[in-house]
Short mmCIF file of C-alpha atoms in Angstrom, two decimals:
data_model
loop_
_atom_site.label_atom_id
_atom_site.label_comp_id
_atom_site.label_asym_id
_atom_site.label_seq_id
_atom_site.Cartn_x
_atom_site.Cartn_y
_atom_site.Cartn_z
CA MET Y 1 32.91 -0.07 -16.74
CA ALA Y 2 36.03 1.05 -15.11
CA ALA Y 3 35.62 1.98 -11.47
CA THR Y 4 36.12 5.82 -11.18
CA PRO Y 5 38.62 6.78 -9.11
CA VAL Y 6 38.37 9.26 -5.84
CA TRP Y 7 41.35 11.45 -5.53
CA SER Y 8 42.35 13.58 -2.74
CA VAL Y 9 43.39 17.06 -4.17
CA ASP Y 10 45.77 19.86 -2.28
CA PRO Y 11 43.67 23.07 -2.53
CA ARG Y 12 46.72 25.13 -2.32
CA THR Y 13 47.66 23.84 -5.58
CA GLY Y 14 45.12 22.30 -7.12
CA LYS Y 15 47.14 18.94 -7.59
CA GLN Y 16 46.07 15.39 -6.91
CA ARG Y 17 47.54 14.01 -3.59
CA GLU Y 18 46.66 10.42 -4.00
CA GLN Y 19 43.94 7.85 -4.93
CA VAL Y 20 41.92 7.29 -1.75
CA ALA Y 21 39.11 5.07 -3.19
CA VAL Y 22 36.50 4.25 -5.89
CA GLU Y 23 33.00 5.76 -6.50
CA ALA Y 24 30.84 3.19 -4.95
CA THR Y 25 28.62 1.47 -7.59
CA PRO Y 26 24.80 0.74 -6.90
CA ARG Y 27 25.62 -2.81 -5.97
CA GLU Y 28 28.04 -1.60 -3.31
CA VAL Y 29 25.82 1.18 -1.96
CA ASP Y 30 23.36 -1.39 -1.18
CA GLU Y 31 25.72 -3.92 0.11
CA ALA Y 32 26.75 -1.22 2.59
CA VAL Y 33 23.00 -0.35 3.67
CA ARG Y 34 22.08 -3.81 4.06
CA ALA Y 35 25.39 -4.47 6.27
CA ALA Y 36 24.37 -1.49 8.14
CA HIS Y 37 20.50 -2.48 8.74
CA ALA Y 38 21.68 -5.77 9.87
CA ALA Y 39 23.86 -3.99 12.74
CA ARG Y 40 20.37 -2.38 14.09
CA GLY Y 41 19.82 -5.08 16.66
CA ALA Y 42 23.66 -4.55 18.42
CA LEU Y 43 23.11 -0.78 18.71
CA ALA Y 44 19.92 -1.46 20.67
CA ASP Y 45 22.28 -2.05 23.78
CA ARG Y 46 22.35 1.37 25.17
CA THR Y 47 25.44 0.66 27.10
CA ALA Y 48 27.39 -0.37 24.15
CA ARG Y 49 26.49 2.48 22.66
CA ALA Y 50 27.48 4.94 24.77
CA ALA Y 51 30.97 2.91 25.16
CA PHE Y 52 31.26 3.09 21.48
CA LEU Y 53 30.57 7.02 21.24
CA ARG Y 54 33.40 7.68 24.24
CA ALA Y 55 35.85 5.22 22.58
CA ALA Y 56 35.24 6.95 19.16
CA ALA Y 57 36.30 10.42 20.58
CA GLU Y 58 39.39 8.68 22.55
CA LEU Y 59 40.67 7.34 19.27
CA LEU Y 60 40.14 10.36 17.45
CA ASN Y 61 41.97 12.28 20.25
CA GLU Y 62 44.63 9.65 19.99
CA SER Y 63 45.13 9.87 16.39
CA ALA Y 64 44.84 13.89 16.38
CA ALA Y 65 48.26 14.51 14.69
CA HIS Y 66 47.36 12.21 11.55
CA VAL Y 67 43.85 13.44 11.49
CA ILE Y 68 44.59 17.12 11.33
CA GLU Y 69 47.59 16.72 9.02
CA ALA Y 70 45.39 14.57 6.45
CA ALA Y 71 42.48 17.21 6.84
CA ASP Y 72 44.65 20.42 6.49
CA ALA Y 73 46.25 18.69 3.30
CA GLU Y 74 42.75 18.43 1.70
CA THR Y 75 41.01 21.45 3.07
CA ALA Y 76 43.77 24.28 4.03
CA LEU Y 77 42.09 25.15 6.88
CA GLY Y 78 45.08 25.26 9.06
CA PRO Y 79 46.04 23.03 12.06
CA GLY Y 80 44.74 25.43 14.57
CA ARG Y 81 41.42 25.90 13.00
CA LEU Y 82 41.08 22.10 12.88
CA THR Y 83 42.51 21.12 16.11
CA GLY Y 84 39.71 23.26 17.59
CA GLU Y 85 37.14 21.20 15.20
CA LEU Y 86 38.50 18.22 16.36
CA ALA Y 87 37.70 18.96 20.04
CA ARG Y 88 34.39 20.26 18.91
CA THR Y 89 33.55 16.72 17.34
CA THR Y 90 35.05 14.66 20.49
CA GLY Y 91 33.29 16.93 22.28
CA GLN Y 92 30.15 16.21 20.44
CA LEU Y 93 30.57 12.53 20.64
CA ARG Y 94 31.24 12.23 24.53
CA ALA Y 95 28.07 14.51 25.21
CA PHE Y 96 25.87 12.29 23.13
CA ALA Y 97 27.24 9.06 25.05
CA ASP Y 98 26.21 10.91 28.18
CA ALA Y 99 22.63 11.49 26.56
CA VAL Y 100 22.27 7.88 26.09
CA ASP Y 101 23.23 7.35 29.51
CA GLU Y 102 20.94 9.68 30.67
CA GLY Y 103 17.96 8.47 28.58
CA ALA Y 104 15.63 11.75 28.78
CA TYR Y 105 15.89 11.70 24.69
CA LEU Y 106 13.53 8.62 25.09
CA ASP Y 107 10.85 11.35 26.66
CA ILE Y 108 8.89 8.36 28.33
CA ARG Y 109 5.60 9.38 29.48
CA ILE Y 110 3.31 7.33 31.55
CA ASP Y 111 -0.86 8.50 31.95
CA ARG Y 112 -2.52 5.98 34.49
CA ALA Y 113 -5.65 5.01 33.32
CA ASP Y 114 -8.40 7.03 34.56
CA PRO Y 115 -12.04 6.05 34.21
CA SER Y 116 -13.56 8.84 35.47
CA LEU Y 117 -12.40 11.30 33.21
CA THR Y 118 -14.68 11.99 29.77
CA PRO Y 119 -13.75 10.00 27.86
CA PRO Y 120 -12.57 7.58 29.80
CA ARG Y 121 -8.37 7.47 29.92
CA PRO Y 122 -7.19 4.06 28.82
CA GLU Y 123 -3.45 3.15 30.26
CA LEU Y 124 -0.85 4.68 27.99
CA ARG Y 125 2.76 4.53 27.97
CA ARG Y 126 5.22 6.49 25.00
CA TYR Y 127 8.42 6.31 24.29
CA LYS Y 128 10.83 6.87 21.34
CA VAL Y 129 12.58 4.17 19.00
CA PRO Y 130 15.19 4.74 16.78
CA LEU Y 131 14.23 4.97 12.89
CA GLY Y 132 16.73 2.54 11.55
CA VAL Y 133 19.25 2.85 8.74
CA VAL Y 134 20.58 6.86 8.19
CA ALA Y 135 22.23 8.46 5.37
CA VAL Y 136 24.60 11.54 6.31
CA TYR Y 137 25.92 13.78 3.59
CA ALA Y 138 29.04 15.11 4.81
CA ALA Y 139 29.89 18.88 4.67
CA SER Y 140 32.70 20.44 2.89
CA ASN Y 141 33.66 23.19 5.21
CA PHE Y 142 33.68 21.32 8.22
CA PRO Y 143 35.62 17.89 7.39
CA LEU Y 144 35.31 16.56 11.12
CA ALA Y 145 32.53 18.21 12.67
CA PHE Y 146 29.87 18.14 10.29
CA SER Y 147 31.54 15.03 8.08
CA VAL Y 148 31.97 11.41 8.94
CA PRO Y 149 32.32 11.54 12.98
CA GLY Y 150 30.09 14.78 12.84
CA GLY Y 151 27.04 15.91 14.52
CA ASP Y 152 24.84 13.84 12.18
CA THR Y 153 26.62 10.64 12.66
CA ALA Y 154 27.15 10.78 16.23
CA SER Y 155 23.21 12.08 17.17
CA ALA Y 156 22.09 8.99 14.96
CA LEU Y 157 24.62 6.70 16.63
CA ALA Y 158 23.30 7.75 19.88
CA ALA Y 159 19.67 7.49 18.83
CA GLY Y 160 20.45 3.55 17.81
CA CYS Y 161 20.75 4.31 14.08
CA PRO Y 162 23.52 2.57 11.92
CA VAL Y 163 24.92 5.17 9.88
CA VAL Y 164 26.24 5.43 6.00
CA VAL Y 165 28.05 8.34 5.51
CA LYS Y 166 28.43 9.81 1.63
CA ALA Y 167 32.04 11.25 1.89
CA HIS Y 168 32.32 14.72 0.56
CA PRO Y 169 34.38 15.01 -2.65
CA ASP Y 170 36.72 17.61 -1.08
CA HIS Y 171 38.23 15.63 1.99
CA PRO Y 172 38.23 11.62 1.09
CA ALA Y 173 41.48 10.68 2.70
CA THR Y 174 40.13 12.33 5.89
CA SER Y 175 36.90 10.52 5.58
CA GLU Y 176 38.43 7.36 5.32
CA LEU Y 177 40.78 7.64 8.19
CA CYS Y 178 38.04 8.90 10.33
CA ALA Y 179 35.43 5.94 9.20
CA SER Y 180 38.40 3.73 9.99
CA LEU Y 181 38.74 5.08 13.56
CA LEU Y 182 35.00 4.72 13.94
CA ARG Y 183 34.54 1.33 12.85
CA ARG Y 184 37.66 0.63 14.96
CA ALA Y 185 35.75 2.15 18.36
CA ALA Y 186 32.70 0.26 17.21
CA VAL Y 187 34.22 -3.40 17.32
CA ALA Y 188 36.02 -2.10 20.67
CA ALA Y 189 32.68 -1.63 22.19
CA GLY Y 190 31.53 -5.24 21.11
CA LEU Y 191 29.52 -3.79 17.90
CA PRO Y 192 29.60 -4.57 14.56
CA ALA Y 193 31.95 -2.49 12.41
CA ASP Y 194 29.36 -1.91 9.89
CA VAL Y 195 27.31 0.42 12.54
CA VAL Y 196 29.21 3.07 10.22
CA THR Y 197 30.49 2.85 6.80
CA VAL Y 198 31.55 5.32 4.11
CA VAL Y 199 30.76 5.51 0.25
CA HIS Y 200 32.12 8.08 -2.19
CA GLY Y 201 30.46 9.41 -5.48
CA PHE Y 202 27.78 11.79 -6.71
CA ASP Y 203 25.54 8.84 -7.94
CA ALA Y 204 26.17 6.86 -4.76
CA GLY Y 205 24.83 9.83 -3.09
CA LEU Y 206 21.38 9.21 -5.07
CA GLU Y 207 21.69 5.54 -4.95
CA LEU Y 208 21.66 6.20 -0.90
CA VAL Y 209 18.88 8.51 -0.55
CA ARG Y 210 16.63 6.06 -2.79
CA HIS Y 211 17.47 2.65 -1.01
CA PRO Y 212 14.33 1.25 0.47
CA LEU Y 213 16.05 0.48 3.86
CA VAL Y 214 17.64 4.14 4.44
CA THR Y 215 15.04 5.63 6.73
CA ALA Y 216 16.07 9.15 7.12
CA ALA Y 217 18.92 11.55 5.73
CA GLY Y 218 20.93 14.33 7.42
CA PHE Y 219 22.70 17.06 4.79
CA THR Y 220 24.76 20.02 5.22
CA GLY Y 221 25.65 21.60 1.72
CA SER Y 222 24.46 23.60 -1.12
CA ILE Y 223 20.60 24.62 -1.66
CA ARG Y 224 21.08 23.20 -4.84
CA GLY Y 225 22.38 19.72 -3.92
CA GLY Y 226 20.27 19.63 -1.09
CA ARG Y 227 17.27 20.05 -2.78
CA ALA Y 228 18.04 17.73 -5.41
CA LEU Y 229 18.13 14.82 -2.63
CA PHE Y 230 15.18 16.37 -0.67
CA ASP Y 231 13.21 15.59 -3.72
CA ALA Y 232 14.60 12.21 -4.03
CA ALA Y 233 13.78 11.71 -0.57
CA ALA Y 234 10.23 13.08 -1.03
CA ALA Y 235 9.60 11.05 -4.34
CA ARG Y 236 10.46 7.57 -2.87
CA PRO Y 237 7.58 5.20 -3.00
CA VAL Y 238 8.04 5.52 0.87
CA PRO Y 239 9.22 8.98 1.67
CA ILE Y 240 11.65 9.66 4.10
CA PRO Y 241 12.44 12.44 6.55
CA PHE Y 242 15.28 14.98 4.94
CA HIS Y 243 16.95 17.07 7.64
CA GLY Y 244 19.09 19.45 5.35
CA GLU Y 245 20.90 22.41 6.20
CA LEU Y 246 21.07 24.21 2.68
CA GLY Y 247 22.00 27.94 2.55
CA SER Y 248 21.84 31.04 4.82
CA LEU Y 249 22.42 34.47 4.31
CA ASN Y 250 22.43 35.39 7.85
CA PRO Y 251 21.38 39.15 8.11
CA VAL Y 252 22.81 41.81 10.41
CA VAL Y 253 20.90 44.88 11.37
CA VAL Y 254 23.23 47.88 12.95
CA THR Y 255 20.72 50.37 14.58
CA PRO Y 256 21.47 54.09 14.31
CA ALA Y 257 22.40 54.23 18.04
CA ALA Y 258 24.52 51.13 18.07
CA ALA Y 259 26.58 53.07 14.80
CA ALA Y 260 26.57 56.09 17.11
CA GLU Y 261 28.01 54.41 20.00
CA ARG Y 262 30.60 51.96 18.85
CA ALA Y 263 30.75 51.98 14.69
CA GLU Y 264 34.84 51.27 14.68
CA GLU Y 265 33.82 48.36 16.89
CA ILE Y 266 31.39 46.93 14.78
CA GLY Y 267 33.12 47.49 11.36
CA THR Y 268 35.97 45.68 12.73
CA GLY Y 269 34.19 42.61 14.76
CA LEU Y 270 32.10 42.51 11.25
CA ALA Y 271 35.29 41.99 9.38
CA GLY Y 272 36.57 39.49 11.53
CA SER Y 273 33.27 37.27 11.28
CA VAL Y 274 33.19 37.42 7.22
CA THR Y 275 36.56 36.31 7.07
CA LEU Y 276 36.98 33.45 9.70
CA GLY Y 277 37.54 30.55 7.94
CA VAL Y 278 38.17 32.56 4.61
CA GLY Y 279 34.59 33.21 4.48
CA GLN Y 280 33.18 29.60 4.49
CA PHE Y 281 31.39 29.35 7.95
CA CYS Y 282 27.68 28.42 7.21
CA VAL Y 283 26.86 31.45 9.55
CA LYS Y 284 28.83 34.10 7.90
CA PRO Y 285 27.07 37.25 7.73
CA GLY Y 286 25.95 38.02 4.07
CA LEU Y 287 23.91 41.04 4.21
CA VAL Y 288 24.47 43.87 6.64
CA LEU Y 289 22.19 46.77 7.23
CA VAL Y 290 24.05 49.75 8.07
CA PRO Y 291 22.39 53.23 8.44
CA GLU Y 292 23.13 56.18 5.99
CA GLY Y 293 25.19 59.20 7.53
CA ALA Y 294 28.66 59.89 9.30
CA ASP Y 295 28.32 57.15 12.06
CA GLY Y 296 27.40 54.62 9.35
CA ASP Y 297 30.66 55.84 6.94
CA ARG Y 298 32.74 55.36 10.57
CA LEU Y 299 31.75 51.80 10.77
CA THR Y 300 32.09 50.94 6.83
CA GLY Y 301 35.74 52.80 7.03
CA ALA Y 302 36.35 50.38 9.81
CA LEU Y 303 35.44 47.57 7.77
CA THR Y 304 37.61 48.96 5.10
CA LYS Y 305 40.81 49.24 6.92
CA ALA Y 306 40.17 45.82 8.43
CA LEU Y 307 39.35 43.73 4.99
CA GLY Y 308 42.12 45.62 3.49
CA GLU Y 309 44.64 44.19 5.79
CA THR Y 310 43.38 40.65 5.51
CA GLU Y 311 45.73 38.19 3.48
CA PRO Y 312 44.13 36.31 0.83
CA GLY Y 313 43.10 32.74 1.62
CA VAL Y 314 42.68 29.51 -0.18
CA LEU Y 315 39.03 27.98 -0.38
CA LEU Y 316 38.27 24.44 0.21
CA ASP Y 317 38.64 23.35 -3.44
CA HIS Y 318 39.02 25.35 -7.10
CA ARG Y 319 35.60 24.98 -7.86
CA MET Y 320 34.61 26.79 -5.30
CA ARG Y 321 37.26 29.48 -5.60
CA GLU Y 322 35.69 29.83 -9.31
CA ASN Y 323 32.11 30.08 -8.18
CA PHE Y 324 32.79 32.85 -5.61
CA ILE Y 325 35.12 34.80 -8.42
CA ALA Y 326 31.98 34.54 -10.86
CA GLY Y 327 29.33 35.24 -8.10
CA VAL Y 328 31.59 38.47 -6.88
CA ASN Y 329 31.87 39.56 -10.48
CA GLU Y 330 28.22 38.86 -11.40
CA ARG Y 331 27.08 41.13 -8.20
CA ALA Y 332 29.22 43.70 -8.53
CA ALA Y 333 28.32 44.30 -12.13
CA LEU Y 334 24.66 45.04 -11.06
CA PRO Y 335 23.86 48.99 -11.31
CA GLY Y 336 24.40 50.86 -7.97
CA VAL Y 337 26.68 48.49 -6.58
CA ASP Y 338 29.89 49.75 -5.45
CA ALA Y 339 33.25 47.38 -4.07
CA PRO Y 340 34.90 49.50 -1.40
CA VAL Y 341 37.07 46.59 -0.92
CA THR Y 342 36.82 44.46 -4.16
CA PRO Y 343 36.45 40.67 -3.49
CA GLY Y 344 37.92 38.20 -5.76
CA SER Y 345 40.86 36.47 -7.13
CA GLY Y 346 44.12 36.85 -4.89
CA GLY Y 347 46.14 34.80 -6.78
CA ASP Y 348 46.29 31.65 -8.76
CA HIS Y 349 45.17 29.78 -5.98
CA THR Y 350 43.74 32.06 -3.46
CA VAL Y 351 40.83 34.57 -3.32
CA GLY Y 352 41.10 38.10 -1.39
CA ALA Y 353 38.16 39.47 0.95
CA GLY Y 354 36.11 42.48 0.29
CA TYR Y 355 32.42 43.80 0.33
CA LEU Y 356 29.86 45.54 -1.96
CA THR Y 357 27.54 48.24 -1.19
CA VAL Y 358 24.21 49.18 -2.46
CA PRO Y 359 21.54 51.70 -1.29
CA ALA Y 360 18.38 49.67 0.48
CA ALA Y 361 16.10 51.70 -1.82
CA ALA Y 362 17.45 49.57 -4.75
CA LEU Y 363 16.52 46.20 -3.22
CA ALA Y 364 13.00 47.24 -3.46
CA ASP Y 365 13.36 46.37 -6.89
CA GLU Y 366 12.20 42.83 -7.16
CA GLY Y 367 14.03 40.89 -9.79
CA VAL Y 368 16.98 43.22 -10.71
CA TYR Y 369 18.89 42.85 -7.26
CA ASP Y 370 17.62 39.52 -6.01
CA LEU Y 371 21.03 37.56 -6.33
CA LEU Y 372 22.20 40.06 -3.85
CA LEU Y 373 19.57 38.17 -1.70
CA GLU Y 374 21.43 34.86 -1.98
CA GLU Y 375 24.39 33.40 -0.20
CA CYS Y 376 27.81 33.74 -1.89
CA PHE Y 377 30.03 31.14 -0.18
CA GLY Y 378 33.27 32.72 0.57
CA PRO Y 379 34.78 36.04 2.01
CA VAL Y 380 32.53 38.76 0.90
CA THR Y 381 29.48 40.61 2.37
CA VAL Y 382 26.84 43.02 1.22
CA VAL Y 383 26.35 46.03 3.15
CA VAL Y 384 23.06 47.90 2.54
CA ARG Y 385 23.03 51.31 3.56
CA TYR Y 386 19.51 52.42 5.01
CA VAL Y 387 17.60 55.88 5.54
CA GLY Y 388 15.04 55.20 8.39
CA GLN Y 389 13.49 51.89 9.76
CA ARG Y 390 10.91 51.84 7.01
CA GLU Y 391 13.84 51.02 4.38
CA ALA Y 392 15.34 48.43 7.08
CA THR Y 393 12.13 46.65 7.56
CA ALA Y 394 11.19 46.88 3.75
CA VAL Y 395 14.89 44.57 3.22
CA LEU Y 396 13.67 42.60 5.99
CA ASP Y 397 10.63 41.63 4.26
CA ARG Y 398 12.14 40.18 1.21
CA LEU Y 399 14.95 37.94 3.13
CA PRO Y 400 14.15 34.02 2.73
CA GLY Y 401 14.87 31.97 5.82
CA ASN Y 402 18.14 31.99 7.78
CA LEU Y 403 20.17 30.21 10.31
CA SER Y 404 20.80 33.17 12.13
CA ALA Y 405 19.96 37.00 12.50
CA THR Y 406 21.78 39.44 14.35
CA LEU Y 407 21.10 42.43 15.94
CA GLN Y 408 23.60 45.32 16.81
CA LEU Y 409 21.93 47.58 19.44
CA SER Y 410 23.18 50.16 21.75
CA ALA Y 411 23.53 49.68 25.41
CA THR Y 412 20.14 51.30 25.91
CA GLU Y 413 18.41 49.55 23.55
CA ALA Y 414 19.83 46.17 24.43
CA GLU Y 415 18.34 47.26 28.25
CA GLY Y 416 15.04 46.90 27.00
CA ALA Y 417 14.53 51.09 27.26
CA HIS Y 418 13.04 51.30 23.59
CA ALA Y 419 10.24 49.26 22.21
CA GLY Y 420 11.82 49.44 18.74
CA ALA Y 421 14.57 46.86 19.90
CA ALA Y 422 12.11 44.55 21.07
CA GLU Y 423 9.89 44.77 17.91
CA LEU Y 424 13.20 44.37 15.94
CA VAL Y 425 13.79 40.80 17.85
CA GLU Y 426 10.44 39.67 17.00
CA ARG Y 427 10.73 40.53 13.33
CA VAL Y 428 13.94 38.74 12.94
CA THR Y 429 12.73 35.87 14.91
CA ALA Y 430 10.34 34.82 11.91
CA LEU Y 431 13.54 35.28 9.78
CA ALA Y 432 15.81 32.90 11.53
CA GLY Y 433 16.62 29.88 13.86
CA ARG Y 434 19.03 31.62 15.90
CA ILE Y 435 18.69 35.23 16.75
CA VAL Y 436 22.40 36.90 18.04
CA VAL Y 437 22.70 40.25 19.87
CA ASN Y 438 25.80 42.28 20.09
CA SER Y 439 27.94 39.39 18.93
CA TRP Y 440 28.67 37.76 15.51
CA PRO Y 441 26.77 34.39 14.54
CA THR Y 442 30.36 32.56 13.48
CA GLY Y 443 30.75 30.04 16.00
CA VAL Y 444 28.08 27.62 16.87
CA ALA Y 445 28.14 26.52 20.36
CA VAL Y 446 27.42 22.78 21.07
CA ALA Y 447 25.01 23.26 23.86
CA PRO Y 448 21.51 21.70 25.24
CA ALA Y 449 19.79 24.87 24.12
CA GLN Y 450 21.52 25.57 20.81
CA HIS Y 451 19.21 25.47 17.60
CA HIS Y 452 21.26 25.36 14.29
CA GLY Y 453 18.56 25.61 11.54
CA GLY Y 454 15.69 28.01 10.50
CA PRO Y 455 12.96 28.66 7.95
CA TYR Y 456 13.64 27.21 4.51
CA PRO Y 457 15.98 27.23 2.73
CA ALA Y 458 18.19 27.78 5.83
CA ALA Y 459 16.76 23.81 6.45
CA THR Y 460 14.37 21.72 5.02
CA SER Y 461 12.90 20.70 8.56
CA HIS Y 462 12.42 22.37 12.19
CA SER Y 463 15.01 20.73 13.80
CA THR Y 464 18.54 21.27 14.74
CA SER Y 465 21.79 19.61 13.83
CA VAL Y 466 23.69 20.75 16.59
CA GLY Y 467 23.33 20.17 20.32
CA GLY Y 468 21.70 17.99 22.16
CA THR Y 469 18.34 17.87 20.83
CA ALA Y 470 19.81 16.58 17.14
CA ILE Y 471 19.04 13.00 18.26
CA GLU Y 472 15.43 13.75 17.55
CA ARG Y 473 15.63 13.58 14.16
CA TRP Y 474 16.25 10.01 14.30
CA LEU Y 475 13.74 8.97 16.29
CA ARG Y 476 10.11 8.35 16.49
CA PRO Y 477 7.53 8.01 19.14
CA VAL Y 478 5.59 4.82 19.48
CA ALA Y 479 2.27 4.73 22.23
CA TYR Y 480 1.55 1.18 24.07
CA GLN Y 481 -2.15 1.16 25.21
CA SER Y 482 -3.23 -1.06 27.85
CA VAL Y 483 -0.48 -3.49 27.09
CA PRO Y 484 0.25 -6.00 29.93
CA ASP Y 485 3.85 -4.75 31.99
CA PRO Y 486 5.35 -8.18 30.46
CA LEU Y 487 4.94 -7.31 27.16
CA LEU Y 488 6.25 -3.72 27.42
CA PRO Y 489 9.80 -3.09 26.31
CA GLU Y 490 12.01 -2.61 29.35
CA GLU Y 491 11.92 1.08 29.33
CA LEU Y 492 8.10 1.59 30.08
CA ARG Y 493 7.80 -1.19 32.71
CA GLU Y 494 6.39 -0.21 35.54
CA ALA Y 495 9.63 -0.87 38.01
CA ASN Y 496 11.77 0.99 35.63
CA PRO Y 497 14.49 -1.45 35.79
CA LEU Y 498 16.62 0.71 33.72
CA GLY Y 499 15.94 3.86 35.92
CA LEU Y 500 15.16 6.06 32.98
CA PRO Y 501 13.66 9.75 33.47
CA ARG Y 502 10.09 9.48 32.99
CA ARG Y 503 6.75 11.83 33.09
CA VAL Y 504 3.86 10.09 35.06
CA THR Y 505 0.17 11.31 34.99
CA GLY Y 506 -2.48 10.00 37.24
CA GLY Y 507 -2.15 7.71 40.09
#
């Protein structure tokens, strides 16, 4: 059988640019995984790991012009956006290098023996060890920060796990370029190049998650694709953790007091959040609860004006463009749904931004309007007009899990002067992994306290894919009971030769 070519495609024209690679065969996937598995021992050197992550960041910076040019040619995201994304990517790599140096991620705990307790406590020492080979499934909308050199890869490598990345078909040339830079960085740090490998092709992705030497997987993408891989990971003879970010509506609630206080500001800010990156952010606000009445009308008026002035944009590929147009048309055709600014086709290769409106009471009819409670990838949002807190609560009660939930409150509500605001925070906490007040969810800071995940279908696990604790996904704890000091791993020995942080209980 002839090899299937992998083409780089220009989303601005839909034309093929160049053949980048061929789709990996089952044998080639097996070879990539086995080579990664063989590199595990070298990654055990924490000093080399940290040096590797910093060298990768440096090489990406040195090649910035080339990387940004390649990514823009394949995604149409623009040099400005991609420059920021590259900085985020290199920042992640350096942050995880710092985490490796510090060692707190090992979560070392020592309980001294105490025979006086009931029951008696033996000597216990615990830390975390890397799982093994990790499969990473790159995202379409972040060709750098959630792709080959992105957060899943960086956190897995920091944990000591070699990585095999299934490249996204929307940016194969960028993926190959970044992989070559990471492999060069590995060699420069004295590690095998095969600590990072890239494979292409849908079938290769399935082979990867089913490979017996793959011990965990990270995914960012659609509910349909992520769920198929999640099910495959669970159906293996030995199931593995599958950390998937699948889809999110990211609801926004605008209180009547907030609308009265700053309707125009909220409407304009909402438009900016919905259209950022041509609506291709996983935390784009996709459903917005706005009160009925004059204040809510002022808000939608500002939203209408801002979206009407937004230029058409290019989506990541033509398949996404077709899905966006079809999804918008299907939603707009529902009874009672209006389109004050009609989203959809903006030209042969572009889409226009817009929004739909529907009364909150209509969403109480389960089945008919369920589509409005699903993510539509692109520059569109659904404004739900509600009368009274009961209608707003009824809509929130119907929502699935989300990455974020945003509350637009008045100044006095934000100061805690109204019990209703605290109750609203509590209610949306059950819906999402990140609660935002009086700002917008687009833009996920890379920080130790960040959480990028949420109840299903936002994610398939309770971990985060952004921030320092993302490393925990690729580790498992091991406890050593009454093990003589010379036989313990260096990290757990009494003298603490590596100078690692640890928590000690007892004398």
